[in-house]
PDB file of C-alpha atoms and ligand atoms in Angstrom:
ATOM      1  CA  MET E 161      -0.016  -0.076  -0.011  1.00 77.00           C
ATOM      2  CA  SER E 162       1.372   3.460  -0.839  1.00 92.00           C
ATOM      3  CA  ILE E 163       0.360   7.062  -0.293  1.00 97.00           C
ATOM      4  CA  PRO E 164       0.856  10.064  -2.588  1.00 98.00           C
ATOM      5  CA  ILE E 165       3.478  12.431  -1.122  1.00 98.00           C
ATOM      6  CA  VAL E 166       2.984  16.005  -2.231  1.00 98.00           C
ATOM      7  CA  ARG E 167       5.672  18.657  -1.746  1.00 98.00           C
ATOM      8  CA  ILE E 168       4.616  21.527  -3.514  1.00 96.00           C
ATOM      9  CA  VAL E 169       1.820  23.827  -2.240  1.00 97.00           C
ATOM     10  CA  ALA E 170       0.468  24.543  -5.699  1.00 97.00           C
ATOM     11  CA  GLU E 171       0.007  20.881  -6.244  1.00 98.00           C
ATOM     12  CA  LEU E 172      -1.810  20.390  -2.899  1.00 98.00           C
ATOM     13  CA  ARG E 173      -4.105  23.244  -3.731  1.00 98.00           C
ATOM     14  CA  SER E 174      -5.169  21.688  -7.051  1.00 98.00           C
ATOM     15  CA  ILE E 175      -5.941  18.460  -5.308  1.00 98.00           C
ATOM     16  CA  VAL E 176      -7.971  20.019  -2.592  1.00 98.00           C
ATOM     17  CA  ALA E 177      -9.702  22.199  -5.215  1.00 98.00           C
ATOM     18  CA  ALA E 178     -10.753  18.887  -7.055  1.00 98.00           C
ATOM     19  CA  TRP E 179     -12.091  17.358  -3.769  1.00 98.00           C
ATOM     20  CA  ARG E 180     -13.972  20.518  -3.012  1.00 98.00           C
ATOM     21  CA  ARG E 181     -15.734  20.326  -6.455  1.00 98.00           C
ATOM     22  CA  GLU E 182     -16.732  16.727  -5.380  1.00 98.00           C
ATOM     23  CA  GLY E 183     -18.322  18.367  -2.136  1.00 98.00           C
ATOM     24  CA  PHE E 184     -15.695  16.612   0.079  1.00 98.00           C
ATOM     25  CA  ARG E 185     -15.086  17.613   3.731  1.00 98.00           C
ATOM     26  CA  VAL E 186     -11.244  17.728   4.112  1.00 98.00           C
ATOM     27  CA  ALA E 187      -9.324  17.309   7.287  1.00 99.00           C
ATOM     28  CA  VAL E 188      -5.804  17.983   8.215  1.00 99.00           C
ATOM     29  CA  VAL E 189      -3.499  16.376  11.018  1.00 99.00           C
ATOM     30  CA  PRO E 190      -0.332  18.499  11.415  1.00 99.00           C
ATOM     31  CA  THR E 191       2.765  16.542  12.480  1.00 98.00           C
ATOM     32  CA  MET E 192       6.335  16.736  12.611  1.00 98.00           C
ATOM     33  CA  GLY E 193       6.701  12.944  11.618  1.00 98.00           C
ATOM     34  CA  ALA E 194       8.270  10.218  13.634  1.00 97.00           C
ATOM     35  CA  LEU E 195       4.704   8.979  13.789  1.00 98.00           C
ATOM     36  CA  HIS E 196       3.334   6.793  16.678  1.00 98.00           C
ATOM     37  CA  GLU E 197       0.064   5.435  17.805  1.00 98.00           C
ATOM     38  CA  GLY E 198      -0.978   8.845  19.124  1.00 98.00           C
ATOM     39  CA  HIS E 199      -0.760  10.400  15.615  1.00 98.00           C
ATOM     40  CA  LEU E 200      -2.369   7.445  13.958  1.00 98.00           C
ATOM     41  CA  SER E 201      -5.357   7.880  16.539  1.00 98.00           C
ATOM     42  CA  LEU E 202      -5.883  11.346  15.243  1.00 98.00           C
ATOM     43  CA  VAL E 203      -5.855  10.241  11.615  1.00 99.00           C
ATOM     44  CA  ARG E 204      -8.437   7.557  12.506  1.00 98.00           C
ATOM     45  CA  ALA E 205     -10.460  10.178  14.179  1.00 98.00           C
ATOM     46  CA  ALA E 206     -10.125  12.499  11.199  1.00 99.00           C
ATOM     47  CA  LEU E 207     -11.093   9.723   8.716  1.00 98.00           C
ATOM     48  CA  ALA E 208     -14.254   9.157  10.682  1.00 98.00           C
ATOM     49  CA  LYS E 209     -15.242  12.814  10.392  1.00 98.00           C
ATOM     50  CA  ALA E 210     -14.071  13.793   7.016  1.00 98.00           C
ATOM     51  CA  ASP E 211     -14.109  12.455   3.454  1.00 98.00           C
ATOM     52  CA  ARG E 212     -10.455  13.213   2.704  1.00 98.00           C
ATOM     53  CA  VAL E 213      -7.512  13.493   5.178  1.00 99.00           C
ATOM     54  CA  ILE E 214      -4.227  15.192   4.624  1.00 99.00           C
ATOM     55  CA  VAL E 215      -1.452  14.614   7.139  1.00 99.00           C
ATOM     56  CA  THR E 216       1.275  17.253   7.002  1.00 99.00           C
ATOM     57  CA  LEU E 217       4.963  16.461   7.758  1.00 98.00           C
ATOM     58  CA  PHE E 218       7.033  19.435   8.209  1.00 98.00           C
ATOM     59  CA  VAL E 219       9.883  19.616  10.973  1.00 98.00           C
ATOM     60  CA  ASN E 220       9.442  23.153  11.660  1.00 98.00           C
ATOM     61  CA  PRO E 221      12.830  24.885  12.518  1.00 97.00           C
ATOM     62  CA  LYS E 222      11.008  27.878  14.004  1.00 97.00           C
ATOM     63  CA  GLN E 223       9.655  26.142  16.960  1.00 98.00           C
ATOM     64  CA  PHE E 224      12.849  24.608  18.181  1.00 96.00           C
ATOM     65  CA  ASN E 225      14.859  26.539  20.851  1.00 91.00           C
ATOM     66  CA  SER E 226      18.217  24.940  19.977  1.00 91.00           C
ATOM     67  CA  ALA E 227      19.956  23.946  16.634  1.00 94.00           C
ATOM     68  CA  GLY E 228      21.129  20.805  18.536  1.00 91.00           C
ATOM     69  CA  ASP E 229      17.517  19.691  19.323  1.00 90.00           C
ATOM     70  CA  LEU E 230      16.336  20.298  15.710  1.00 94.00           C
ATOM     71  CA  ALA E 231      19.456  18.355  14.412  1.00 93.00           C
ATOM     72  CA  VAL E 232      18.594  15.244  16.442  1.00 90.00           C
ATOM     73  CA  TYR E 233      14.884  15.327  15.897  1.00 92.00           C
ATOM     74  CA  PRO E 234      14.008  11.906  14.334  1.00 92.00           C
ATOM     75  CA  ARG E 235      13.273  11.902  10.606  1.00 95.00           C
ATOM     76  CA  THR E 236      11.459   8.905   9.411  1.00 96.00           C
ATOM     77  CA  GLU E 237       9.384   9.969   6.477  1.00 97.00           C
ATOM     78  CA  HIS E 238       9.555   6.418   4.694  1.00 97.00           C
ATOM     79  CA  ASP E 239       8.241   4.605   7.752  1.00 98.00           C
ATOM     80  CA  ASP E 240       5.810   7.478   8.373  1.00 98.00           C
ATOM     81  CA  ALA E 241       4.297   7.330   4.876  1.00 98.00           C
ATOM     82  CA  ALA E 242       3.918   3.525   5.283  1.00 98.00           C
ATOM     83  CA  LYS E 243       1.951   3.955   8.622  1.00 98.00           C
ATOM     84  CA  LEU E 244      -0.214   6.539   7.074  1.00 98.00           C
ATOM     85  CA  ALA E 245      -0.924   4.485   4.071  1.00 98.00           C
ATOM     86  CA  SER E 246      -1.978   1.529   6.323  1.00 98.00           C
ATOM     87  CA  VAL E 247      -4.727   3.430   7.952  1.00 98.00           C
ATOM     88  CA  GLY E 248      -6.089   5.037   4.867  1.00 98.00           C
ATOM     89  CA  THR E 249      -4.599   8.615   4.880  1.00 98.00           C
ATOM     90  CA  HIS E 250      -5.251  10.108   1.446  1.00 98.00           C
ATOM     91  CA  ILE E 251      -2.378  12.415   1.221  1.00 98.00           C
ATOM     92  CA  LEU E 252       0.957  13.174   2.920  1.00 98.00           C
ATOM     93  CA  TYR E 253       2.023  16.731   2.522  1.00 98.00           C
ATOM     94  CA  ALA E 254       5.547  17.101   3.160  1.00 98.00           C
ATOM     95  CA  PRO E 255       6.471  20.455   1.945  1.00 97.00           C
ATOM     96  CA  ASP E 256       9.954  21.722   0.981  1.00 91.00           C
ATOM     97  CA  ALA E 257      11.074  24.233   3.508  1.00 93.00           C
ATOM     98  CA  ALA E 258      10.900  26.790   0.721  1.00 92.00           C
ATOM     99  CA  ASP E 259       7.171  26.300   0.424  1.00 92.00           C
ATOM    100  CA  ILE E 260       6.794  27.052   4.107  1.00 97.00           C
ATOM    101  CA  TYR E 261       9.437  29.786   4.564  1.00 98.00           C
ATOM    102  CA  PRO E 262      10.263  31.212   1.139  1.00 97.00           C
ATOM    103  CA  GLN E 263      13.109  33.618   0.848  1.00 97.00           C
ATOM    104  CA  GLY E 264      12.292  36.860   2.743  1.00 98.00           C
ATOM    105  CA  PHE E 265       9.746  35.300   4.905  1.00 98.00           C
ATOM    106  CA  ALA E 266       9.142  38.090   7.603  1.00 98.00           C
ATOM    107  CA  THR E 267       5.710  37.210   9.221  1.00 98.00           C
ATOM    108  CA  THR E 268       5.217  35.783  12.808  1.00 98.00           C
ATOM    109  CA  VAL E 269       1.907  34.884  14.282  1.00 98.00           C
ATOM    110  CA  SER E 270       2.175  35.417  17.979  1.00 98.00           C
ATOM    111  CA  VAL E 271      -0.793  34.449  20.363  1.00 98.00           C
ATOM    112  CA  ALA E 272      -0.398  36.407  23.673  1.00 97.00           C
ATOM    113  CA  GLY E 273      -1.691  35.026  26.915  1.00 96.00           C
ATOM    114  CA  VAL E 274      -2.146  31.124  26.549  1.00 97.00           C
ATOM    115  CA  SER E 275       1.277  30.806  25.169  1.00 97.00           C
ATOM    116  CA  GLU E 276       3.077  32.721  27.851  1.00 97.00           C
ATOM    117  CA  ALA E 277       3.208  30.393  30.774  1.00 98.00           C
ATOM    118  CA  LEU E 278       4.245  26.638  31.075  1.00 98.00           C
ATOM    119  CA  CYS E 279       6.157  25.628  28.166  1.00 98.00           C
ATOM    120  CA  GLY E 280       6.161  29.153  26.749  1.00 98.00           C
ATOM    121  CA  ALA E 281       8.076  30.384  29.686  1.00 98.00           C
ATOM    122  CA  PHE E 282      10.779  27.764  29.322  1.00 98.00           C
ATOM    123  CA  ARG E 283      10.948  27.628  25.448  1.00 97.00           C
ATOM    124  CA  PRO E 284      10.982  31.282  24.232  1.00 96.00           C
ATOM    125  CA  GLY E 285       9.531  31.720  20.893  1.00 97.00           C
ATOM    126  CA  HIS E 286       8.246  27.989  20.616  1.00 98.00           C
ATOM    127  CA  PHE E 287       4.633  28.932  20.386  1.00 98.00           C
ATOM    128  CA  ASP E 288       5.315  31.766  17.924  1.00 98.00           C
ATOM    129  CA  GLY E 289       6.938  29.151  15.647  1.00 98.00           C
ATOM    130  CA  VAL E 290       4.014  26.662  16.052  1.00 98.00           C
ATOM    131  CA  ALA E 291       1.315  29.391  15.471  1.00 98.00           C
ATOM    132  CA  THR E 292       2.990  30.569  12.409  1.00 98.00           C
ATOM    133  CA  VAL E 293       3.494  27.236  10.715  1.00 98.00           C
ATOM    134  CA  VAL E 294      -0.088  25.974  11.782  1.00 98.00           C
ATOM    135  CA  THR E 295      -1.547  29.104  10.472  1.00 98.00           C
ATOM    136  CA  LYS E 296       0.329  28.490   7.058  1.00 98.00           C
ATOM    137  CA  LEU E 297      -0.679  24.928   7.052  1.00 98.00           C
ATOM    138  CA  PHE E 298      -4.429  25.817   7.597  1.00 98.00           C
ATOM    139  CA  LEU E 299      -4.154  28.254   4.762  1.00 98.00           C
ATOM    140  CA  GLN E 300      -2.367  26.009   2.427  1.00 98.00           C
ATOM    141  CA  THR E 301      -4.491  23.045   2.955  1.00 98.00           C
ATOM    142  CA  GLY E 302      -7.826  24.852   3.199  1.00 98.00           C
ATOM    143  CA  ALA E 303      -8.920  22.103   5.388  1.00 98.00           C
ATOM    144  CA  ASN E 304     -12.507  22.342   7.140  1.00 98.00           C
ATOM    145  CA  LEU E 305     -11.111  20.447  10.207  1.00 98.00           C
ATOM    146  CA  ALA E 306      -7.935  20.111  12.130  1.00 99.00           C
ATOM    147  CA  PHE E 307      -6.868  17.381  14.722  1.00 99.00           C
ATOM    148  CA  PHE E 308      -4.450  17.968  17.587  1.00 98.00           C
ATOM    149  CA  GLY E 309      -3.566  15.815  20.408  1.00 98.00           C
ATOM    150  CA  GLU E 310      -4.297  16.745  24.081  1.00 98.00           C
ATOM    151  CA  LYS E 311      -0.769  15.408  24.814  1.00 98.00           C
ATOM    152  CA  ASP E 312       0.312  19.032  23.859  1.00 98.00           C
ATOM    153  CA  PHE E 313      -2.451  20.636  25.732  1.00 98.00           C
ATOM    154  CA  GLN E 314      -0.996  24.121  25.726  1.00 98.00           C
ATOM    155  CA  GLN E 315      -0.398  23.832  22.029  1.00 98.00           C
ATOM    156  CA  LEU E 316      -3.972  22.878  21.505  1.00 98.00           C
ATOM    157  CA  GLN E 317      -5.115  26.122  23.518  1.00 98.00           C
ATOM    158  CA  VAL E 318      -2.828  28.383  21.504  1.00 98.00           C
ATOM    159  CA  VAL E 319      -4.208  26.883  18.164  1.00 98.00           C
ATOM    160  CA  ARG E 320      -7.860  27.276  19.371  1.00 98.00           C
ATOM    161  CA  ARG E 321      -7.214  30.852  20.442  1.00 98.00           C
ATOM    162  CA  LEU E 322      -5.582  31.761  16.965  1.00 98.00           C
ATOM    163  CA  VAL E 323      -8.294  30.250  15.046  1.00 98.00           C
ATOM    164  CA  ARG E 324     -10.870  32.409  17.042  1.00 98.00           C
ATOM    165  CA  ASP E 325      -8.824  35.435  16.823  1.00 98.00           C
ATOM    166  CA  LEU E 326      -8.036  35.412  13.228  1.00 98.00           C
ATOM    167  CA  ASP E 327     -11.434  34.024  12.057  1.00 98.00           C
ATOM    168  CA  ILE E 328      -9.794  30.912  10.384  1.00 98.00           C
ATOM    169  CA  PRO E 329     -12.720  28.839   9.080  1.00 98.00           C
ATOM    170  CA  ILE E 330     -11.438  25.609  10.452  1.00 98.00           C
ATOM    171  CA  GLU E 331     -12.949  23.391  13.328  1.00 98.00           C
ATOM    172  CA  ILE E 332     -10.270  22.340  15.795  1.00 98.00           C
ATOM    173  CA  VAL E 333     -10.855  18.735  17.112  1.00 98.00           C
ATOM    174  CA  ALA E 334      -8.840  17.373  20.010  1.00 98.00           C
ATOM    175  CA  GLY E 335      -7.779  13.848  20.446  1.00 98.00           C
ATOM    176  CA  PRO E 336      -7.058  12.168  23.987  1.00 98.00           C
ATOM    177  CA  THR E 337      -3.452  11.392  24.792  1.00 98.00           C
ATOM    178  CA  VAL E 338      -2.490   7.825  23.754  1.00 98.00           C
ATOM    179  CA  ARG E 339      -0.164   6.211  26.317  1.00 98.00           C
ATOM    180  CA  GLU E 340       1.965   3.229  26.477  1.00 98.00           C
ATOM    181  CA  ALA E 341       0.844   0.201  28.506  1.00 98.00           C
ATOM    182  CA  ASP E 342       2.746   1.383  31.406  1.00 98.00           C
ATOM    183  CA  GLY E 343       1.051   4.871  31.230  1.00 98.00           C
ATOM    184  CA  LEU E 344       3.804   6.777  29.567  1.00 98.00           C
ATOM    185  CA  ALA E 345       2.474   9.309  27.122  1.00 98.00           C
ATOM    186  CA  MET E 346       3.472   8.504  23.610  1.00 98.00           C
ATOM    187  CA  SER E 347       5.790  11.018  22.117  1.00 97.00           C
ATOM    188  CA  SER E 348       8.474  11.061  19.268  1.00 94.00           C
ATOM    189  CA  ARG E 349      11.002  12.005  21.896  1.00 92.00           C
ATOM    190  CA  ASN E 350      10.609   8.842  23.824  1.00 96.00           C
ATOM    191  CA  THR E 351      12.858   7.166  21.390  1.00 93.00           C
ATOM    192  CA  ARG E 352      15.668   9.295  22.832  1.00 93.00           C
ATOM    193  CA  LEU E 353      15.398   7.723  26.447  1.00 97.00           C
ATOM    194  CA  SER E 354      17.973   5.124  27.425  1.00 98.00           C
ATOM    195  CA  ALA E 355      16.826   1.766  28.498  1.00 98.00           C
ATOM    196  CA  ALA E 356      17.156   2.783  32.239  1.00 98.00           C
ATOM    197  CA  GLU E 357      15.274   6.150  31.638  1.00 98.00           C
ATOM    198  CA  ARG E 358      12.585   4.421  29.649  1.00 98.00           C
ATOM    199  CA  ARG E 359      12.002   2.214  32.847  1.00 98.00           C
ATOM    200  CA  SER E 360      11.787   5.239  35.141  1.00 98.00           C
ATOM    201  CA  ALA E 361       9.842   7.463  32.638  1.00 98.00           C
ATOM    202  CA  PRO E 362       6.318   6.038  33.355  1.00 98.00           C
ATOM    203  CA  ARG E 363       6.673   7.453  36.968  1.00 98.00           C
ATOM    204  CA  LEU E 364       5.833  10.926  35.686  1.00 98.00           C
ATOM    205  CA  ALA E 365       2.326   9.846  34.538  1.00 98.00           C
ATOM    206  CA  GLU E 366       1.881   7.713  37.685  1.00 98.00           C
ATOM    207  CA  ILE E 367       2.549  10.692  39.943  1.00 98.00           C
ATOM    208  CA  LEU E 368       0.416  12.933  37.661  1.00 98.00           C
ATOM    209  CA  PHE E 369      -2.686  10.754  37.709  1.00 97.00           C
ATOM    210  CA  GLU E 370      -2.319  10.112  41.594  1.00 96.00           C
ATOM    211  CA  THR E 371      -1.907  13.978  42.256  1.00 96.00           C
ATOM    212  CA  ALA E 372      -4.787  14.709  40.093  1.00 94.00           C
ATOM    213  CA  GLY E 373      -7.003  12.108  41.816  1.00 92.00           C
ATOM    214  CA  ARG E 374      -6.275  13.649  45.243  1.00 93.00           C
ATOM    215  CA  LEU E 375      -6.713  17.169  43.882  1.00 93.00           C
ATOM    216  CA  SER E 376     -10.238  16.049  42.486  1.00 89.00           C
ATOM    217  CA  SER E 377     -11.183  14.919  45.864  1.00 86.00           C
ATOM    218  CA  GLY E 378     -10.524  18.246  47.510  1.00 84.00           C
ATOM    219  CA  GLU E 379      -7.002  17.849  49.156  1.00 88.00           C
ATOM    220  CA  PRO E 380      -5.005  21.018  49.344  1.00 90.00           C
ATOM    221  CA  VAL E 381      -3.479  22.184  46.002  1.00 93.00           C
ATOM    222  CA  GLU E 382      -0.107  23.777  47.196  1.00 95.00           C
ATOM    223  CA  ARG E 383       0.866  20.821  49.532  1.00 96.00           C
ATOM    224  CA  LEU E 384      -0.074  18.265  46.947  1.00 96.00           C
ATOM    225  CA  LEU E 385       1.876  19.994  44.238  1.00 98.00           C
ATOM    226  CA  HIS E 386       5.091  20.409  46.583  1.00 98.00           C
ATOM    227  CA  ASP E 387       4.924  16.606  47.391  1.00 98.00           C
ATOM    228  CA  ALA E 388       4.434  15.502  43.848  1.00 98.00           C
ATOM    229  CA  ARG E 389       7.347  17.613  42.620  1.00 98.00           C
ATOM    230  CA  GLN E 390       9.534  15.865  45.390  1.00 98.00           C
ATOM    231  CA  GLU E 391       8.302  12.543  44.099  1.00 98.00           C
ATOM    232  CA  ILE E 392       9.144  13.244  40.412  1.00 98.00           C
ATOM    233  CA  LEU E 393      12.698  14.518  41.459  1.00 98.00           C
ATOM    234  CA  ALA E 394      13.048  11.282  43.514  1.00 98.00           C
ATOM    235  CA  ALA E 395      12.021   9.288  40.459  1.00 98.00           C
ATOM    236  CA  GLY E 396      15.231  10.885  38.675  1.00 98.00           C
ATOM    237  CA  PHE E 397      13.593  13.816  36.717  1.00 98.00           C
ATOM    238  CA  SER E 398      15.753  17.070  36.997  1.00 98.00           C
ATOM    239  CA  PRO E 399      14.920  19.785  36.710  1.00 98.00           C
ATOM    240  CA  VAL E 400      11.234  19.694  37.046  1.00 98.00           C
ATOM    241  CA  GLU E 401      10.396  22.765  35.021  1.00 98.00           C
ATOM    242  CA  TYR E 402       6.814  23.007  36.039  1.00 98.00           C
ATOM    243  CA  LEU E 403       3.987  21.229  37.712  1.00 98.00           C
ATOM    244  CA  GLU E 404       0.930  23.462  37.769  1.00 98.00           C
ATOM    245  CA  LEU E 405      -2.907  23.292  38.079  1.00 97.00           C
ATOM    246  CA  ARG E 406      -4.444  25.436  35.477  1.00 96.00           C
ATOM    247  CA  ALA E 407      -7.902  26.272  34.034  1.00 94.00           C
ATOM    248  CA  GLY E 408      -8.751  23.748  31.409  1.00 91.00           C
ATOM    249  CA  ASP E 409      -9.916  26.446  28.752  1.00 88.00           C
ATOM    250  CA  ASN E 410      -7.751  29.746  29.195  1.00 92.00           C
ATOM    251  CA  LEU E 411      -4.791  28.048  31.334  1.00 96.00           C
ATOM    252  CA  ALA E 412      -5.114  30.451  34.155  1.00 95.00           C
ATOM    253  CA  LEU E 413      -3.369  29.347  37.253  1.00 95.00           C
ATOM    254  CA  MET E 414      -5.757  27.760  39.891  1.00 93.00           C
ATOM    255  CA  ALA E 415      -5.101  27.711  43.632  1.00 90.00           C
ATOM    256  CA  THR E 416      -8.144  25.333  44.220  1.00 87.00           C
ATOM    257  CA  ALA E 417      -9.496  22.614  42.137  1.00 85.00           C
ATOM    258  CA  ASP E 418     -13.003  23.985  42.258  1.00 84.00           C
ATOM    259  CA  ARG E 419     -13.750  24.087  38.416  1.00 84.00           C
ATOM    260  CA  PRO E 420     -12.625  22.136  35.342  1.00 84.00           C
ATOM    261  CA  ALA E 421      -8.794  21.962  35.489  1.00 94.00           C
ATOM    262  CA  ARG E 422      -5.646  20.344  34.050  1.00 96.00           C
ATOM    263  CA  LEU E 423      -2.624  19.362  35.939  1.00 97.00           C
ATOM    264  CA  LEU E 424       0.324  19.895  33.607  1.00 98.00           C
ATOM    265  CA  VAL E 425       3.973  18.854  33.923  1.00 98.00           C
ATOM    266  CA  ALA E 426       7.325  19.317  32.132  1.00 98.00           C
ATOM    267  CA  ALA E 427      10.471  17.531  33.526  1.00 98.00           C
ATOM    268  CA  TRP E 428      13.648  16.281  32.275  1.00 98.00           C
ATOM    269  CA  LEU E 429      14.950  12.713  32.269  1.00 98.00           C
ATOM    270  CA  GLY E 430      18.517  12.838  31.402  1.00 97.00           C
ATOM    271  CA  GLN E 431      18.849  14.650  28.076  1.00 94.00           C
ATOM    272  CA  THR E 432      14.961  14.319  27.260  1.00 95.00           C
ATOM    273  CA  ARG E 433      12.373  16.818  28.125  1.00 96.00           C
ATOM    274  CA  LEU E 434       9.098  15.058  28.739  1.00 98.00           C
ATOM    275  CA  ILE E 435       5.606  16.842  28.989  1.00 98.00           C
ATOM    276  CA  ASP E 436       2.325  15.406  30.216  1.00 98.00           C
ATOM    277  CA  ASN E 437      -1.018  16.441  31.538  1.00 98.00           C
ATOM    278  CA  VAL E 438      -4.316  15.086  32.836  1.00 96.00           C
ATOM    279  CA  GLU E 439      -7.716  16.490  33.308  1.00 94.00           C
ATOM    280  CA  VAL E 440      -8.351  16.818  37.065  1.00 94.00           C
ATOM    281  CA  GLU E 441     -12.275  15.899  37.305  1.00 79.00           C
ATOM    282  CA  SER E 442     -11.687  12.499  35.564  1.00 46.00           C
ATOM    283  CA  ALA E 443      -8.503  11.755  37.362  1.00 40.00           C
ATOM    284  CA  GLN E 444     -10.089   9.532  40.106  1.00 42.00           C
ATOM    285  CA  ARG E 445     -11.385   7.199  37.341  1.00 50.00           C
ATOM    286  CA  SER E 446      -7.913   7.218  35.613  1.00 50.00           C
ATOM    287  CA  VAL E 447      -6.210   6.137  38.874  1.00 51.00           C
ATOM    288  CA  GLN E 448      -8.412   3.000  39.001  1.00 57.00           C
ATOM    289  CA  ALA E 449      -7.767   2.517  35.320  1.00 58.00           C
ATOM    290  CA  LEU E 450      -4.075   2.601  35.716  1.00 59.00           C
ATOM    291  CA  LYS E 451      -4.128   0.338  38.758  1.00 63.00           C
ATOM    292  CA  GLN E 452      -6.298  -2.030  36.726  1.00 68.00           C
ATOM    293  CA  ALA E 453      -4.036  -1.950  33.698  1.00 61.00           C
ATOM    294  CA  ALA E 454      -1.115  -2.542  36.077  1.00 64.00           C
ATOM    295  CA  ALA E 455      -2.763  -5.501  37.923  1.00 66.00           C
TER     296      ALA E 455
HETATM  297  O1  LIG G  21       2.673  19.020  17.434  1.00 80.51           O
HETATM  298  C1  LIG G  21       3.441  19.126  16.581  1.00 80.51           C
HETATM  299  O2  LIG G  21       3.928  18.102  16.058  1.00 80.51           O
HETATM  300  C2  LIG G  21       3.813  20.335  16.045  1.00 80.51           C
HETATM  301  O3  LIG G  21       3.895  21.382  17.048  1.00 80.51           O
HETATM  302  C3  LIG G  21       2.943  20.841  14.907  1.00 80.51           C
HETATM  303  C4  LIG G  21       1.523  21.188  15.412  1.00 80.51           C
HETATM  304  C5  LIG G  21       2.916  19.940  13.753  1.00 80.51           C
HETATM  305  C6  LIG G  21       3.268  22.233  14.326  1.00 80.51           C
HETATM  306  O4  LIG G  21       4.538  22.109  13.725  1.00 80.51           O
END
């Protein structure tokens, strides 16, 4: 099974124009490749809601904070294309850098507020890079729907905000975080963990779920977050960049878990930065599910 790979925006536009003439609804799943089950679950969700699905693959230099990180980002286009073909994706759009950032490119899309705290505070310019490329991909594909994973929860809120603010006619659909059997959130960066780090990594999700469960049953936020941070450090993560309780919609900091909330974390395990988050209200259920999965 193979999948058409399109690299030139003009070609993409003519394919999408033909789909439109047929009356098809078009979905896009933006990615940077190194695809795993998390991405494929978004593609399946997109296939269920749209007639045609485009997956984009562009390792966006503008959202990396260091040249070193960009250089080691996994590039696995051949395997990615095979995975996408196997689930029935219609097109892989893997543009040339010149089609995304042509000579003289001078525009930045910057979303204030939701992009400033959490990862935004530790990765200056990251969300400007994300917002800029996502805006271009929306405009290039002309899709009706776009799918993003909740694993990158802050990114999801940044994209929702930019679409609202700029009146981009696209519906943003969120997909739940997909986890390994031991609870570790799937991420393209997990391949960088050593065998020993991979064994420690699931502790992050475990602590997150347990803390969220206790938060949703009303225990004091400050003490719980302090204790959880110590547990994450004790599990071998360092530094813990943030562990915060934030409102699920606008990411405002919360001192009590008295409305829909999200517990978000970023921490380093060796040379790898891991992020994760969990919805606080449903956390109780998740602790039980995790225990059942481990039993
Ligand atoms: O989540 C990602 O993989 C990237 O941030 C995205 C949305 C494809 C933009 O480059």
